[in-house]
Coordinates of C-alpha atoms in Angstrom, one line a residue:
Chain A
M248 CA 202.2 109.2 67.5
A249 CA 199.9 110.9 65.0
E250 CA 196.7 109.2 66.3
P251 CA 195.9 109.2 70.1
Y252 CA 194.6 105.7 71.3
L253 CA 191.9 107.5 73.5
R254 CA 190.5 111.0 72.6
V255 CA 187.8 112.9 74.4
E256 CA 186.0 115.5 73.5
N257 CA 184.0 118.3 75.3
L258 CA 182.8 115.9 78.0
V259 CA 180.2 117.0 80.2
K260 CA 178.9 115.3 83.3
R261 CA 176.0 116.5 85.8
F262 CA 174.8 114.7 88.7
G263 CA 171.4 116.5 88.8
P264 CA 172.0 120.3 89.0
F265 CA 175.7 119.9 89.9
T266 CA 178.4 120.0 86.9
A267 CA 181.0 117.6 88.1
L268 CA 182.8 117.7 84.3
G269 CA 182.1 121.0 82.6
G270 CA 183.5 120.1 79.1
V271 CA 187.0 118.4 79.3
D272 CA 189.3 117.4 75.9
L273 CA 191.9 114.6 76.5
E274 CA 194.3 113.2 74.1
V275 CA 196.2 109.8 75.1
Y276 CA 199.1 108.4 73.2
P277 CA 200.4 104.9 73.5
G278 CA 203.8 104.8 74.8
E279 CA 202.9 108.1 76.8
V280 CA 202.3 109.1 80.5
H281 CA 199.3 111.6 80.6
C282 CA 199.4 113.5 84.3
L283 CA 195.8 114.5 85.1
L284 CA 196.5 117.0 87.9
G285 CA 194.2 118.7 90.0
D286 CA 192.9 119.8 93.4
N287 CA 190.4 117.6 95.0
G288 CA 186.9 118.0 93.7
A289 CA 188.1 119.4 90.3
G290 CA 186.7 116.5 88.9
K291 CA 189.3 113.8 88.1
S292 CA 187.9 111.0 89.8
T293 CA 184.4 111.7 87.7
L294 CA 186.6 112.0 84.6
I295 CA 188.6 108.5 85.2
K296 CA 185.0 106.8 86.2
T297 CA 183.6 108.1 83.1
L298 CA 186.3 106.6 81.2
S299 CA 186.1 103.2 82.7
G300 CA 182.7 103.2 82.1
V301 CA 181.1 103.7 85.9
H302 CA 179.7 106.8 84.8
Q303 CA 177.9 107.7 81.2
P304 CA 178.7 111.0 80.1
T305 CA 176.1 114.0 79.8
E306 CA 177.4 115.3 76.7
G307 CA 180.4 115.2 74.9
K308 CA 182.2 111.9 72.8
I309 CA 184.4 109.3 74.0
Y310 CA 187.1 107.9 71.2
I311 CA 188.9 105.0 70.9
E312 CA 191.2 104.9 67.6
G313 CA 189.2 107.6 66.3
K314 CA 186.0 105.3 66.6
P315 CA 183.4 107.0 68.7
V316 CA 182.4 104.6 71.5
T317 CA 179.9 104.5 74.6
F318 CA 180.6 102.6 77.4
R319 CA 177.5 101.2 79.4
S320 CA 179.4 99.4 82.1
P321 CA 182.9 98.7 83.3
R322 CA 183.1 95.6 81.4
D323 CA 182.5 97.6 77.9
A324 CA 185.2 99.6 79.2
S325 CA 187.5 97.1 79.8
A326 CA 186.7 95.2 76.7
A327 CA 187.7 98.4 75.0
G328 CA 191.4 97.9 76.6
I329 CA 190.6 100.5 79.1
G330 CA 192.2 99.0 82.7
T331 CA 191.8 101.0 85.8
V332 CA 193.5 100.5 88.7
Y333 CA 191.9 102.0 91.6
Q334 CA 193.3 103.2 94.8
D335 CA 191.7 100.4 97.0
L336 CA 193.6 98.2 93.9
A337 CA 190.6 95.8 94.0
L338 CA 192.6 92.9 95.7
N339 CA 192.0 90.3 98.4
P340 CA 194.7 90.4 101.2
L341 CA 194.1 86.7 102.7
M342 CA 194.5 85.2 99.1
S343 CA 197.6 84.7 97.1
V344 CA 199.5 86.7 94.8
T345 CA 198.5 84.2 92.0
R346 CA 194.9 83.8 93.1
N347 CA 194.3 87.8 93.3
F348 CA 196.0 87.8 89.7
F349 CA 193.7 85.6 87.9
M350 CA 190.4 86.4 90.1
G351 CA 187.7 85.8 88.3
R352 CA 189.6 85.0 85.0
E353 CA 190.8 81.9 86.1
L354 CA 192.6 79.4 84.0
T355 CA 190.8 76.3 84.2
G356 CA 191.0 72.5 82.9
P357 CA 188.9 69.7 83.5
L358 CA 185.9 70.2 85.8
G359 CA 186.9 73.5 86.5
S360 CA 190.0 72.8 88.2
L361 CA 192.8 75.5 88.0
R362 CA 195.7 75.2 86.3
M363 CA 198.0 76.3 89.0
A364 CA 201.4 75.7 88.0
E365 CA 200.7 77.7 84.5
M366 CA 199.2 80.6 86.5
N367 CA 202.1 81.0 89.1
K368 CA 204.5 81.2 86.2
I369 CA 202.6 83.5 84.5
A370 CA 201.8 86.0 87.5
H371 CA 205.5 85.6 88.3
D372 CA 206.6 86.7 84.6
E373 CA 204.2 89.6 84.1
M374 CA 205.2 91.1 87.8
L375 CA 209.1 90.5 86.6
K376 CA 208.2 92.5 83.4
I377 CA 207.2 95.2 85.2
G378 CA 209.8 95.4 87.6
I379 CA 209.2 92.7 90.9
D380 CA 210.7 89.5 91.2
F381 CA 208.2 87.8 93.3
S382 CA 209.6 84.8 94.2
D383 CA 206.7 83.2 95.8
P384 CA 203.4 83.9 93.8
T385 CA 201.7 82.1 96.5
Q386 CA 202.3 83.8 99.3
A387 CA 199.3 86.1 100.6
V388 CA 198.8 89.5 99.2
G389 CA 198.5 90.8 102.8
T390 CA 201.9 90.5 103.2
M391 CA 203.2 92.4 100.5
S392 CA 203.8 96.1 100.6
G393 CA 201.8 99.1 98.9
G394 CA 204.1 99.3 96.2
Q395 CA 203.9 95.7 95.3
R396 CA 200.5 95.7 95.6
Q397 CA 200.3 98.4 93.0
T398 CA 202.7 96.6 90.7
L399 CA 200.2 93.4 91.0
A400 CA 197.1 95.3 90.1
I401 CA 198.8 97.0 86.9
A402 CA 200.5 93.5 85.9
R403 CA 197.3 92.3 86.1
A404 CA 195.4 94.8 83.9
I405 CA 198.3 94.5 81.5
H406 CA 198.1 91.1 81.2
F407 CA 194.5 91.2 80.5
G408 CA 194.5 93.3 78.1
A409 CA 194.6 97.0 78.6
K410 CA 195.6 99.6 76.1
V411 CA 195.0 102.7 78.4
L412 CA 196.1 102.1 81.9
I413 CA 194.1 104.5 84.5
L414 CA 196.2 104.9 87.8
D415 CA 194.1 106.5 90.4
E416 CA 196.5 108.4 92.5
P417 CA 199.1 105.3 93.0
T418 CA 201.8 106.7 94.6
S419 CA 199.6 108.3 97.5
A420 CA 199.7 106.7 100.6
L421 CA 203.2 105.2 100.1
G422 CA 206.5 105.7 101.7
Q423 CA 209.3 107.6 99.6
R424 CA 210.9 104.1 98.3
Q425 CA 207.4 102.5 97.5
Q426 CA 206.6 106.1 95.8
M427 CA 209.8 105.2 93.8
G428 CA 209.1 101.8 92.7
V429 CA 205.7 102.7 91.6
L430 CA 207.1 105.5 89.4
K431 CA 209.9 103.0 87.9
T432 CA 207.1 100.5 86.9
I433 CA 205.1 103.4 85.5
K434 CA 208.4 104.1 83.4
R435 CA 208.7 100.5 82.5
V436 CA 205.0 100.1 81.3
R437 CA 205.9 103.4 79.1
A438 CA 209.0 101.8 77.7
R439 CA 206.8 98.9 76.0
G440 CA 205.4 101.6 73.8
D441 CA 202.1 100.1 73.5
I442 CA 200.7 101.1 76.1
A443 CA 198.9 104.6 77.1
I444 CA 198.9 105.6 80.7
I445 CA 196.6 108.2 82.9
F446 CA 198.4 108.9 85.8
I447 CA 196.6 110.6 88.3
T448 CA 198.6 112.6 90.9
H449 CA 198.4 115.2 93.5
N450 CA 202.2 115.3 93.5
E451 CA 204.1 117.7 91.2
I452 CA 207.5 116.1 91.4
H453 CA 206.0 112.6 90.6
S454 CA 204.5 113.9 87.6
R455 CA 207.4 115.9 86.4
L456 CA 209.6 112.7 87.0
V457 CA 207.3 110.6 84.7
G458 CA 205.1 112.8 82.9
D459 CA 205.0 113.1 78.7
R460 CA 201.7 115.5 78.9
Y461 CA 200.0 117.4 81.4
T462 CA 196.1 118.3 81.7
F463 CA 195.0 120.5 84.7
L464 CA 191.5 120.3 86.1
A465 CA 190.1 123.2 88.2
L466 CA 186.3 123.0 89.2
G467 CA 185.5 120.5 86.3
K468 CA 187.5 122.7 83.8
S469 CA 190.4 121.8 81.8
I470 CA 192.9 124.9 82.9
G471 CA 196.0 124.2 81.4
A472 CA 197.1 121.4 78.8
G473 CA 200.5 120.5 77.0
T474 CA 203.6 118.4 76.5
A475 CA 206.3 118.7 79.1
A476 CA 208.3 121.0 77.3
E477 CA 205.7 123.5 76.6
I478 CA 205.0 123.8 80.5
G479 CA 207.4 125.1 82.7
D480 CA 208.1 124.5 86.1
K481 CA 207.0 128.0 87.0
E482 CA 203.7 127.2 84.7
M483 CA 203.3 124.1 86.3
R484 CA 203.0 125.4 89.8
R485 CA 200.7 128.1 88.9
L486 CA 198.5 125.6 87.5
M487 CA 198.7 123.1 90.4
S488 CA 197.3 125.6 92.6
G489 CA 194.4 125.9 90.4
G490 CA 195.4 128.9 88.1
A491 CA 196.2 131.2 91.1
E492 CA 199.8 133.1 91.2
M493 CA 201.8 132.3 94.2
G494 CA 201.5 136.1 95.2
D495 CA 197.7 136.2 95.0
L496 CA 197.7 133.3 97.3
K497 CA 199.9 134.9 100.1
A498 CA 197.7 138.1 99.5
E499 CA 194.8 136.1 100.6
L500 CA 196.6 134.7 103.5
D501 CA 198.1 138.0 104.4
A502 CA 194.7 139.7 104.6
I503 CA 193.5 137.9 107.5
Chain B
M277 CA 222.1 98.2 99.5
A278 CA 221.9 98.7 96.0
D279 CA 220.8 94.7 95.3
L280 CA 218.4 94.6 98.1
N281 CA 215.0 95.0 97.2
E282 CA 211.5 94.4 98.8
A283 CA 211.4 90.7 97.8
T284 CA 214.3 89.6 99.4
R285 CA 213.0 91.0 102.7
L286 CA 210.5 88.2 102.8
Q287 CA 212.1 85.0 104.4
K288 CA 212.1 81.9 102.4
E289 CA 210.8 79.6 104.3
T290 CA 211.4 75.7 105.2
T291 CA 208.8 73.1 104.0
L292 CA 208.2 72.3 107.8
Q293 CA 208.1 75.9 108.5
K294 CA 205.2 76.3 106.0
L295 CA 203.6 73.5 107.7
L296 CA 203.7 74.9 110.8
R297 CA 201.7 77.8 109.7
R298 CA 198.9 76.2 107.9
P299 CA 195.6 76.8 109.4
E300 CA 195.0 73.7 110.3
M301 CA 197.8 72.8 112.4
G302 CA 196.3 74.0 115.8
A303 CA 193.1 71.5 115.3
F304 CA 195.4 68.7 114.4
V305 CA 197.7 69.2 117.6
V306 CA 194.2 69.3 119.5
M307 CA 192.9 66.2 117.8
I308 CA 195.7 64.5 118.5
V309 CA 195.8 65.3 122.4
I310 CA 192.1 63.9 122.4
I311 CA 192.8 60.7 120.7
V312 CA 195.7 59.8 122.8
A313 CA 193.9 61.2 125.9
L314 CA 190.6 59.3 125.3
A315 CA 192.5 56.0 124.5
I316 CA 194.3 55.9 127.9
A317 CA 191.3 57.3 129.8
S318 CA 189.1 54.7 128.4
D319 CA 191.2 52.0 128.7
G320 CA 191.6 51.3 124.8
K321 CA 187.6 51.1 124.5
A322 CA 187.0 54.1 122.6
F323 CA 189.0 52.2 119.4
N324 CA 188.2 49.0 120.1
P325 CA 185.6 47.7 116.9
L326 CA 182.5 49.2 118.3
G327 CA 183.9 52.3 119.8
L328 CA 185.6 52.9 116.7
K329 CA 182.4 52.3 114.5
N330 CA 180.6 54.4 117.5
N331 CA 182.9 57.4 117.4
I332 CA 183.1 57.6 113.8
A333 CA 179.1 57.4 113.1
I334 CA 179.2 60.8 115.2
I335 CA 182.2 62.0 113.8
A336 CA 180.6 61.8 110.1
Q337 CA 177.2 63.5 111.5
Y338 CA 179.1 66.2 112.8
G339 CA 181.5 66.4 109.8
I340 CA 179.3 66.5 106.9
I341 CA 177.2 69.6 108.4
A342 CA 180.3 71.3 109.6
T343 CA 181.8 71.0 105.8
G344 CA 178.6 72.9 104.3
A345 CA 178.8 75.5 107.4
A346 CA 182.7 76.0 106.6
A347 CA 182.1 76.7 103.0
L348 CA 179.4 79.1 103.6
M349 CA 181.5 80.6 106.2
I350 CA 184.8 81.0 103.9
A351 CA 182.3 83.2 101.3
G352 CA 181.5 85.4 104.4
E353 CA 178.1 84.1 105.7
F354 CA 176.1 82.2 108.2
D355 CA 173.6 79.6 108.3
L356 CA 171.8 79.0 111.6
S357 CA 169.0 77.2 109.9
I358 CA 170.9 73.7 109.4
G359 CA 169.4 72.1 112.4
S360 CA 166.0 73.0 111.8
M361 CA 166.6 72.0 108.1
I362 CA 167.9 68.7 109.5
G363 CA 164.4 68.4 111.4
F364 CA 162.5 69.2 108.3
A365 CA 163.8 67.0 105.9
G366 CA 163.8 64.2 108.4
M367 CA 160.3 65.1 108.9
S368 CA 159.5 65.2 105.2
M369 CA 161.2 61.8 104.3
A370 CA 159.3 60.3 107.4
M371 CA 156.3 61.4 106.8
M372 CA 156.2 60.3 103.2
L373 CA 157.4 56.7 104.2
K374 CA 154.4 56.4 106.5
W375 CA 151.7 58.5 104.8
G376 CA 152.7 58.3 101.1
L377 CA 153.4 60.7 98.7
P378 CA 151.5 64.1 99.2
F379 CA 148.1 64.8 97.4
G380 CA 147.5 61.1 97.7
L381 CA 150.0 60.2 94.9
G382 CA 150.4 56.8 96.5
E383 CA 153.3 55.0 98.3
A384 CA 156.5 56.6 98.5
S385 CA 159.6 54.4 97.9
P386 CA 162.6 55.6 99.9
A387 CA 164.3 57.1 97.2
M388 CA 161.3 59.0 96.0
A389 CA 160.9 60.2 99.8
F390 CA 164.4 61.4 99.5
F391 CA 164.4 63.3 96.2
I392 CA 161.2 65.3 96.7
T393 CA 162.7 65.9 100.3
L394 CA 166.1 67.4 98.3
A395 CA 164.2 69.3 96.2
M396 CA 162.5 71.2 98.9
T397 CA 165.4 71.7 101.1
L398 CA 167.5 72.9 98.3
G399 CA 164.6 75.2 97.3
I400 CA 164.7 76.8 100.9
G401 CA 168.3 76.8 100.6
W402 CA 168.0 79.0 97.5
M403 CA 165.6 81.0 98.8
I404 CA 167.1 81.9 102.0
G405 CA 170.6 82.8 99.6
M406 CA 168.4 84.9 97.5
I407 CA 166.7 86.7 100.7
V408 CA 170.3 87.5 101.7
V409 CA 171.9 88.5 98.7
R410 CA 168.8 90.9 97.1
S411 CA 168.2 92.3 100.9
G412 CA 171.6 92.8 101.8
L413 CA 170.5 91.8 105.4
S414 CA 172.8 90.0 107.7
S415 CA 172.9 86.2 107.0
F416 CA 172.7 86.0 110.8
I417 CA 169.3 87.9 111.2
V418 CA 167.6 85.8 107.8
T419 CA 168.7 82.3 108.9
L420 CA 167.5 82.9 112.2
A421 CA 164.3 83.5 110.9
F422 CA 164.6 80.4 109.1
L423 CA 165.6 78.3 112.3
F424 CA 162.4 79.3 113.9
F425 CA 160.2 79.2 111.0
L426 CA 161.3 75.5 109.8
R427 CA 161.2 74.1 113.1
G428 CA 157.7 75.5 113.6
V429 CA 156.5 74.2 110.1
T430 CA 158.2 70.8 111.2
E431 CA 156.1 70.5 114.5
V432 CA 153.0 71.7 112.5
C433 CA 153.4 68.9 110.3
F434 CA 153.9 66.3 112.4
R435 CA 150.8 67.3 114.6
L436 CA 148.5 68.0 111.7
I437 CA 149.2 64.8 109.8
N438 CA 150.7 62.6 112.0
Q439 CA 148.9 63.6 115.3
S440 CA 152.1 63.0 117.1
T441 CA 155.4 65.0 117.0
Q442 CA 157.4 61.7 116.5
I443 CA 157.8 58.8 113.9
S444 CA 158.7 55.6 114.8
G445 CA 158.4 51.5 113.9
L446 CA 158.6 52.3 110.2
P447 CA 159.8 49.3 108.6
D448 CA 163.3 48.4 107.8
F449 CA 163.8 50.0 104.2
K450 CA 167.6 48.8 104.4
L451 CA 166.3 45.1 103.8
E452 CA 164.9 45.9 100.5
S453 CA 166.0 49.4 98.9
W454 CA 169.3 49.7 97.9
F455 CA 168.5 53.6 98.4
A456 CA 167.9 53.2 102.0
N457 CA 171.0 50.8 102.4
L458 CA 173.0 53.7 100.9
M459 CA 172.1 56.0 103.2
G460 CA 171.6 54.2 106.5
G461 CA 173.1 50.7 105.9
E462 CA 176.7 49.5 106.4
V463 CA 180.2 50.6 104.7
F464 CA 183.7 49.3 104.6
G465 CA 183.1 45.9 105.7
W466 CA 186.2 44.7 104.5
F467 CA 187.7 47.1 107.0
Y468 CA 186.2 44.9 109.9
D469 CA 186.3 41.5 107.9
L470 CA 190.4 41.9 107.3
W471 CA 190.4 43.3 111.1
F472 CA 188.7 39.9 112.0
M473 CA 190.6 37.5 109.6
L474 CA 193.8 39.3 111.5
G475 CA 192.4 37.8 114.8
G476 CA 190.9 40.7 116.5
N477 CA 187.0 41.9 116.4
L478 CA 185.8 39.1 118.2
N479 CA 182.5 39.2 120.4
R480 CA 182.4 36.8 123.4
R481 CA 181.6 33.7 121.7
G482 CA 184.7 34.3 119.1
E483 CA 182.4 35.4 116.3
Q484 CA 183.1 38.5 114.0
W485 CA 181.7 41.2 116.3
V486 CA 181.0 44.6 114.1
T487 CA 180.5 44.0 110.4
G488 CA 181.0 47.7 108.9
F489 CA 180.4 51.4 109.8
D490 CA 177.6 53.3 109.1
A491 CA 176.9 54.7 105.9
R492 CA 177.3 58.2 106.8
F493 CA 181.0 57.7 106.9
L494 CA 181.2 57.2 103.5
W495 CA 179.0 60.4 102.8
W496 CA 181.2 62.6 105.0
I497 CA 184.0 61.5 103.1
I498 CA 182.6 62.0 99.7
I499 CA 181.1 65.4 101.0
A500 CA 184.7 66.7 102.4
G501 CA 186.3 65.1 99.5
A502 CA 184.4 67.3 97.0
A503 CA 184.8 70.4 99.2
Y504 CA 188.2 70.2 99.7
F505 CA 188.9 69.8 95.8
I506 CA 186.5 72.2 94.6
L507 CA 187.9 74.8 97.6
S508 CA 191.6 74.2 96.9
R509 CA 191.6 73.3 93.2
T510 CA 189.2 74.9 91.3
Q511 CA 187.6 78.3 89.6
I512 CA 184.7 78.1 91.7
G513 CA 186.8 77.8 95.2
N514 CA 189.0 80.7 94.1
W515 CA 185.4 82.6 93.8
I516 CA 184.2 81.5 97.0
Y517 CA 187.6 82.6 99.0
A518 CA 187.4 85.6 96.9
T519 CA 183.7 86.5 97.9
G520 CA 184.3 85.8 101.7
D521 CA 187.7 87.8 101.6
N522 CA 186.7 91.3 99.7
K523 CA 183.4 91.2 98.2
E524 CA 183.5 94.0 96.5
A525 CA 187.0 93.2 95.0
A526 CA 185.8 90.1 93.7
R527 CA 182.9 91.6 91.8
A528 CA 185.3 94.1 90.4
N529 CA 186.9 91.5 88.9
G530 CA 183.9 89.8 87.4
V531 CA 183.2 87.1 90.4
P532 CA 179.4 86.2 90.4
V533 CA 179.7 87.0 94.1
D534 CA 175.8 86.4 94.6
K535 CA 175.5 83.2 92.8
V536 CA 178.1 81.7 94.8
K537 CA 176.5 82.7 98.0
V538 CA 173.3 81.5 97.0
G539 CA 174.9 78.6 95.7
L540 CA 176.5 77.8 99.4
F541 CA 173.2 78.6 101.1
M542 CA 171.8 75.6 99.0
F543 CA 174.9 73.3 99.6
T544 CA 174.4 73.7 103.6
A545 CA 170.8 72.9 102.7
F546 CA 172.0 69.6 100.7
C547 CA 174.1 68.8 103.4
A548 CA 171.4 68.9 105.9
T549 CA 169.5 66.6 104.2
I550 CA 172.1 63.9 103.7
F551 CA 172.3 64.3 107.5
A552 CA 168.7 63.6 108.1
A553 CA 168.5 61.0 105.2
C554 CA 171.2 59.1 106.8
Q555 CA 169.6 59.5 110.4
V556 CA 166.0 58.3 109.0
Y557 CA 167.3 55.3 107.2
D558 CA 169.7 54.0 109.9
T559 CA 166.8 54.2 112.2
N560 CA 163.6 54.2 110.6
T561 CA 162.4 57.0 113.1
S562 CA 162.2 60.9 113.2
D563 CA 161.2 63.4 115.6
A564 CA 160.5 67.6 115.8
A565 CA 163.3 67.7 117.8
K566 CA 166.1 65.9 115.5
G567 CA 169.0 68.4 114.5
N568 CA 168.3 70.7 117.7
L569 CA 171.4 72.8 118.2
M570 CA 173.2 71.3 115.4
E571 CA 173.9 74.5 113.2
L572 CA 175.8 75.8 116.4
F573 CA 177.9 73.0 116.5
A574 CA 178.6 72.8 112.7
I575 CA 179.8 76.5 113.1
A576 CA 182.0 75.6 116.3
I577 CA 183.6 72.6 114.1
A578 CA 184.1 75.0 111.5
V579 CA 185.6 77.6 113.7
V580 CA 187.7 74.9 115.7
G581 CA 189.1 73.7 112.3
G582 CA 190.5 77.2 111.4
T583 CA 187.8 79.0 109.4
L584 CA 187.8 82.7 110.0
M585 CA 184.5 84.2 111.4
T586 CA 185.0 87.1 108.6
G587 CA 185.3 84.8 105.8
G588 CA 187.7 84.4 102.9
F589 CA 190.0 82.0 104.7
G590 CA 189.4 78.5 106.0
S591 CA 190.3 74.9 105.2
I592 CA 188.2 71.6 104.9
I593 CA 191.2 69.3 106.3
G594 CA 190.9 71.5 109.5
V595 CA 187.3 70.9 109.8
V596 CA 187.6 67.4 109.1
F597 CA 190.3 67.6 112.6
G598 CA 187.8 69.6 114.4
A599 CA 184.9 67.0 113.6
I600 CA 187.0 64.2 114.9
T601 CA 187.7 66.1 118.0
V602 CA 184.8 67.5 119.0
G603 CA 182.9 64.2 117.7
L604 CA 185.4 62.3 120.3
V605 CA 184.8 64.4 123.4
A606 CA 180.8 64.4 122.7
N607 CA 181.1 60.5 122.5
A608 CA 183.8 60.3 125.7
V609 CA 181.1 59.6 128.4
F610 CA 180.3 56.3 126.7
F611 CA 183.8 55.1 127.3
I612 CA 184.5 56.8 130.6
P613 CA 181.1 56.8 132.7
A614 CA 182.9 58.4 135.4
I615 CA 182.5 61.8 133.9
D616 CA 179.6 63.8 134.0
G617 CA 178.5 64.2 129.9
A618 CA 177.7 68.0 130.4
W619 CA 181.7 68.4 130.6
F620 CA 181.4 67.9 126.7
R621 CA 180.0 71.5 126.3
V622 CA 182.5 73.1 129.1
F623 CA 185.4 71.5 126.8
L624 CA 183.6 72.8 123.7
G625 CA 183.2 76.5 124.8
G626 CA 186.7 76.2 125.6
I627 CA 188.5 75.1 122.9
L628 CA 185.9 77.3 120.7
L629 CA 187.0 80.3 122.4
A630 CA 191.1 79.3 121.6
A631 CA 190.5 78.5 118.3
V632 CA 189.2 82.2 117.8
F633 CA 191.8 83.4 119.3
A634 CA 194.1 81.4 117.4
N635 CA 192.3 82.3 113.9
E636 CA 192.5 86.0 114.7
R637 CA 196.2 85.6 115.2
I638 CA 196.4 83.7 111.8
R639 CA 194.6 86.7 110.3
K640 CA 196.5 89.6 111.6
R641 CA 199.6 87.7 110.4
I642 CA 198.4 87.4 107.0
T643 CA 197.2 90.8 106.3
G644 CA 200.3 92.4 108.2
G645 CA 198.7 92.9 111.7
I646 CA 195.7 95.3 110.5

């Protein structure tokens, strides 16, 4: 617990004159769920895109296991163990579960032929480990529910060596039951103990249910951070609404 | 309720149910109907020794180019230049055979004429692919440009060098060159020998009638077999499907999307060149109109075979069924003289439309109705 797997120090990202991130600090520990909360435009997306190598930071440093690193491309970040599961999941709906699982990283035998039986087994087992028993890995991803697709994308990231799993709003656009499914998956990944999870969400309840540590962003800056014990429900609600008090918001509305 | 999870909601299917849901099922049923109907309507003539040979000849022609078109469509692109590429390749080979190698480098052997032509067509295929992936333009427009461009170049070359838009009366290269024989000769002679030994395959004088299939039958089997293996069983096949389904997802997972596409444009050029070579070495002729409209037949057969217009889905087995169906109907007029040959196009239009609707239904079922 002493050493965070991933540490971000004073991260600044500017796009021309616009400052998307104005100096953010973040520490992510293995076996923990770090919730990243904030309103639209708070800088959550820019932060994760910087962590996953899509953007290069303007200032500040990223450390992996204490060593400073520079990501020039998503490939660099992925090689350093950062696995990002975006909202669109990067899945192909017409292709089978197994073919999606190994897309671009297929196991091949002679003449580039696919070791299909072995791949089916790995895809099935990896998904079972984090919670879905998928009896038929040859079925098309298009027939799966949103929650199952999330699980597939997460299982894939873990199998290919993710040490930090970045989940970009995995529970949005899902029904209640499937949201619970995704939260269970997060819990199971957490229980492995060797993977750090960054969970981006709008949803206070979801973050309360699985979070160990919280960082709140507003207008590109961190406005509050702490462990689950340090941040009470009331404080959480205040930070969720961008640091404003409920009373202030009410006054703002009453003025109309 | 407690033991009910999402996986249990997916019905387990029997092997028969799975078979019925396969994309090539529609094409298979139509093919069987056509085979039976043609056998009855032609009084068996369509499948007598000569009828079979002639039918397979046209089916194999369609099959070769439709395989290329289908593989490219699965990756999400079209190639409208196939027909003009056939004309260009045929012109190039016949021209070298008649007038010798370019720059006065002497006589051209059939093999040399073929390989020099293949180098050119693969180069053009590579160029078309590079233009499509670099510019991000629709392959429809880029290859339409090459449809006109290549057909024009073919005619200009003919008139400039040959003074006429056709070449005929070349010597029969099959007799001396094993290579020309490989392209334009006969294959599977044992099939007809066996038929003769069993008491069939007789001409009016009681001798063996037909001695073998056209060589393009073997080429079709090789090309379709290789395409089937690559698409369904290999890493490159997985990349082709991934590229056509969701290009960005494929790229995000490290699939070299652009290389896949360029490679497939080269593959359609290869198929067109084989088509042209079989024609040139079989008949020892060529003319500027060869391959006209073939790009559209190739695409139509791919669609009839269950390939999605939007990419990401399709099967080479379905394309084989599609080629058999369309080839038989194209040839039907020779066996049933009472019908007008133009009914072929009426039929093709009809099944094409039906196939598009059927394919769309399959896609919706797989993607859950979106």
